[in-house]
Amino acid sequence: MESRREEEITPVDILLQLVTMGKVDPWNIDIVDLTEKYIERLREMKELDLRVSARAILAASILVRMK
């Protein structure tokens, strides 16, 4: 049985992990494009989950800090 945390891994979590491991260069990530796609996805969701938004904001701030 997977832990609760493993079930909640998002694409942003994976992206952050790849940046941290040095497999993705944060200088080559288009944060504006990622943000626009995220906002579009939020609008498509029928029920907003603030935890998802908070994780995305945290991930974006970490990416900006790494740049």
Short mmCIF file of N, CA and C in Angstrom, two decimals:
data_model
loop_
_atom_site.label_atom_id
_atom_site.label_comp_id
_atom_site.label_asym_id
_atom_site.label_seq_id
_atom_site.Cartn_x
_atom_site.Cartn_y
_atom_site.Cartn_z
N MET A 1 0.85 -1.19 0.00
CA MET A 1 0.00 0.00 0.00
C MET A 1 0.88 1.24 0.00
N GLU A 2 0.60 2.19 -0.89
CA GLU A 2 1.39 3.40 -0.98
C GLU A 2 1.04 4.36 0.15
N SER A 3 2.01 5.15 0.55
CA SER A 3 1.74 6.15 1.57
C SER A 3 0.89 7.26 0.96
N ARG A 4 0.26 8.02 1.79
CA ARG A 4 -0.60 9.12 1.33
C ARG A 4 0.20 10.12 0.50
N ARG A 5 1.42 10.40 0.93
CA ARG A 5 2.27 11.37 0.23
C ARG A 5 2.57 10.91 -1.20
N GLU A 6 2.83 9.64 -1.40
CA GLU A 6 3.14 9.13 -2.73
C GLU A 6 1.93 9.26 -3.66
N GLU A 7 0.74 9.16 -3.12
CA GLU A 7 -0.46 9.29 -3.93
C GLU A 7 -0.68 10.73 -4.36
N GLU A 8 -0.14 11.70 -3.62
CA GLU A 8 -0.36 13.11 -3.88
C GLU A 8 0.74 13.74 -4.74
N ILE A 9 1.65 12.97 -5.27
CA ILE A 9 2.73 13.53 -6.07
C ILE A 9 2.13 14.17 -7.32
N THR A 10 2.49 15.42 -7.53
CA THR A 10 1.97 16.17 -8.67
C THR A 10 3.07 16.36 -9.71
N PRO A 11 2.69 16.78 -10.90
CA PRO A 11 3.72 17.08 -11.90
C PRO A 11 4.70 18.15 -11.42
N VAL A 12 4.22 19.08 -10.63
CA VAL A 12 5.11 20.12 -10.09
C VAL A 12 6.13 19.50 -9.15
N ASP A 13 5.69 18.54 -8.33
CA ASP A 13 6.62 17.84 -7.44
C ASP A 13 7.71 17.15 -8.25
N ILE A 14 7.32 16.53 -9.32
CA ILE A 14 8.29 15.83 -10.17
C ILE A 14 9.26 16.82 -10.79
N LEU A 15 8.74 17.95 -11.27
CA LEU A 15 9.59 18.98 -11.85
C LEU A 15 10.60 19.50 -10.83
N LEU A 16 10.14 19.77 -9.63
CA LEU A 16 11.05 20.24 -8.57
C LEU A 16 12.12 19.20 -8.26
N GLN A 17 11.73 17.95 -8.23
CA GLN A 17 12.69 16.89 -7.95
C GLN A 17 13.75 16.83 -9.05
N LEU A 18 13.33 16.95 -10.30
CA LEU A 18 14.28 16.92 -11.41
C LEU A 18 15.24 18.11 -11.36
N VAL A 19 14.73 19.28 -11.00
CA VAL A 19 15.59 20.46 -10.88
C VAL A 19 16.59 20.26 -9.75
N THR A 20 16.11 19.77 -8.62
CA THR A 20 16.98 19.54 -7.47
C THR A 20 18.07 18.53 -7.78
N MET A 21 17.73 17.50 -8.54
CA MET A 21 18.71 16.46 -8.89
C MET A 21 19.64 16.91 -10.02
N GLY A 22 19.38 18.07 -10.59
CA GLY A 22 20.23 18.58 -11.66
C GLY A 22 19.91 18.03 -13.03
N LYS A 23 18.76 17.38 -13.18
CA LYS A 23 18.39 16.81 -14.47
C LYS A 23 17.64 17.81 -15.36
N VAL A 24 17.16 18.89 -14.76
CA VAL A 24 16.48 19.94 -15.51
C VAL A 24 17.11 21.26 -15.10
N ASP A 25 17.39 22.09 -16.07
CA ASP A 25 17.97 23.41 -15.81
C ASP A 25 16.84 24.40 -15.55
N PRO A 26 16.76 24.96 -14.33
CA PRO A 26 15.67 25.89 -14.04
C PRO A 26 15.69 27.14 -14.91
N TRP A 27 16.84 27.44 -15.52
CA TRP A 27 16.93 28.59 -16.42
C TRP A 27 16.16 28.35 -17.71
N ASN A 28 15.90 27.11 -18.04
CA ASN A 28 15.20 26.79 -19.28
C ASN A 28 13.73 26.47 -19.08
N ILE A 29 13.21 26.73 -17.91
CA ILE A 29 11.80 26.47 -17.63
C ILE A 29 11.02 27.77 -17.85
N ASP A 30 10.00 27.71 -18.67
CA ASP A 30 9.17 28.88 -18.94
C ASP A 30 8.10 28.96 -17.85
N ILE A 31 8.39 29.73 -16.81
CA ILE A 31 7.48 29.82 -15.66
C ILE A 31 6.16 30.46 -16.06
N VAL A 32 6.19 31.42 -16.95
CA VAL A 32 4.95 32.07 -17.40
C VAL A 32 4.04 31.04 -18.07
N ASP A 33 4.60 30.21 -18.92
CA ASP A 33 3.81 29.17 -19.59
C ASP A 33 3.25 28.18 -18.58
N LEU A 34 4.08 27.76 -17.63
CA LEU A 34 3.60 26.83 -16.60
C LEU A 34 2.47 27.45 -15.79
N THR A 35 2.62 28.73 -15.44
CA THR A 35 1.60 29.42 -14.65
C THR A 35 0.29 29.54 -15.43
N GLU A 36 0.38 29.91 -16.69
CA GLU A 36 -0.83 30.02 -17.51
C GLU A 36 -1.55 28.69 -17.63
N LYS A 37 -0.80 27.61 -17.82
CA LYS A 37 -1.41 26.28 -17.91
C LYS A 37 -2.04 25.88 -16.59
N TYR A 38 -1.38 26.23 -15.49
CA TYR A 38 -1.92 25.91 -14.17
C TYR A 38 -3.22 26.66 -13.93
N ILE A 39 -3.25 27.96 -14.24
CA ILE A 39 -4.46 28.75 -14.04
C ILE A 39 -5.59 28.21 -14.91
N GLU A 40 -5.27 27.83 -16.13
CA GLU A 40 -6.27 27.24 -17.02
C GLU A 40 -6.84 25.96 -16.41
N ARG A 41 -5.97 25.14 -15.85
CA ARG A 41 -6.41 23.88 -15.23
C ARG A 41 -7.28 24.16 -14.01
N LEU A 42 -6.91 25.17 -13.21
CA LEU A 42 -7.72 25.52 -12.04
C LEU A 42 -9.13 25.93 -12.46
N ARG A 43 -9.22 26.67 -13.53
CA ARG A 43 -10.54 27.11 -14.02
C ARG A 43 -11.38 25.94 -14.49
N GLU A 44 -10.74 24.89 -14.97
CA GLU A 44 -11.46 23.70 -15.45
C GLU A 44 -11.96 22.83 -14.30
N MET A 45 -11.30 22.95 -13.15
CA MET A 45 -11.68 22.12 -12.00
C MET A 45 -13.03 22.58 -11.47
N LYS A 46 -13.88 21.63 -11.13
CA LYS A 46 -15.19 21.97 -10.60
C LYS A 46 -15.12 22.35 -9.13
N GLU A 47 -14.20 21.75 -8.42
CA GLU A 47 -14.06 22.02 -7.00
C GLU A 47 -12.62 22.42 -6.72
N LEU A 48 -12.41 23.61 -6.22
CA LEU A 48 -11.06 24.09 -5.97
C LEU A 48 -10.54 23.54 -4.65
N ASP A 49 -9.33 23.08 -4.67
CA ASP A 49 -8.66 22.57 -3.48
C ASP A 49 -7.49 23.51 -3.20
N LEU A 50 -7.57 24.28 -2.13
CA LEU A 50 -6.54 25.27 -1.83
C LEU A 50 -5.19 24.63 -1.56
N ARG A 51 -5.17 23.37 -1.16
CA ARG A 51 -3.88 22.69 -0.94
C ARG A 51 -3.13 22.56 -2.25
N VAL A 52 -3.86 22.30 -3.33
CA VAL A 52 -3.22 22.19 -4.65
C VAL A 52 -2.64 23.54 -5.04
N SER A 53 -3.40 24.60 -4.84
CA SER A 53 -2.91 25.94 -5.16
C SER A 53 -1.68 26.29 -4.33
N ALA A 54 -1.73 25.98 -3.06
CA ALA A 54 -0.60 26.29 -2.18
C ALA A 54 0.66 25.55 -2.61
N ARG A 55 0.52 24.29 -2.98
CA ARG A 55 1.69 23.52 -3.44
C ARG A 55 2.26 24.10 -4.72
N ALA A 56 1.39 24.54 -5.61
CA ALA A 56 1.86 25.12 -6.87
C ALA A 56 2.57 26.45 -6.64
N ILE A 57 2.05 27.26 -5.73
CA ILE A 57 2.70 28.53 -5.41
C ILE A 57 4.05 28.28 -4.78
N LEU A 58 4.13 27.32 -3.88
CA LEU A 58 5.41 26.97 -3.26
C LEU A 58 6.40 26.50 -4.31
N ALA A 59 5.96 25.64 -5.20
CA ALA A 59 6.85 25.12 -6.24
C ALA A 59 7.34 26.24 -7.15
N ALA A 60 6.45 27.13 -7.53
CA ALA A 60 6.85 28.25 -8.39
C ALA A 60 7.84 29.15 -7.69
N SER A 61 7.62 29.40 -6.41
CA SER A 61 8.55 30.27 -5.67
C SER A 61 9.92 29.62 -5.54
N ILE A 62 9.95 28.31 -5.37
CA ILE A 62 11.24 27.60 -5.29
C ILE A 62 11.96 27.67 -6.63
N LEU A 63 11.22 27.50 -7.72
CA LEU A 63 11.83 27.59 -9.05
C LEU A 63 12.40 28.99 -9.30
N VAL A 64 11.65 30.02 -8.91
CA VAL A 64 12.13 31.39 -9.08
C VAL A 64 13.38 31.61 -8.23
N ARG A 65 13.36 31.09 -7.03
CA ARG A 65 14.52 31.24 -6.13
C ARG A 65 15.75 30.53 -6.71
N MET A 66 15.55 29.37 -7.34
CA MET A 66 16.66 28.63 -7.93
C MET A 66 17.26 29.37 -9.12
N LYS A 67 16.44 30.17 -9.80
CA LYS A 67 16.94 30.92 -10.96
C LYS A 67 17.82 32.03 -10.47
#
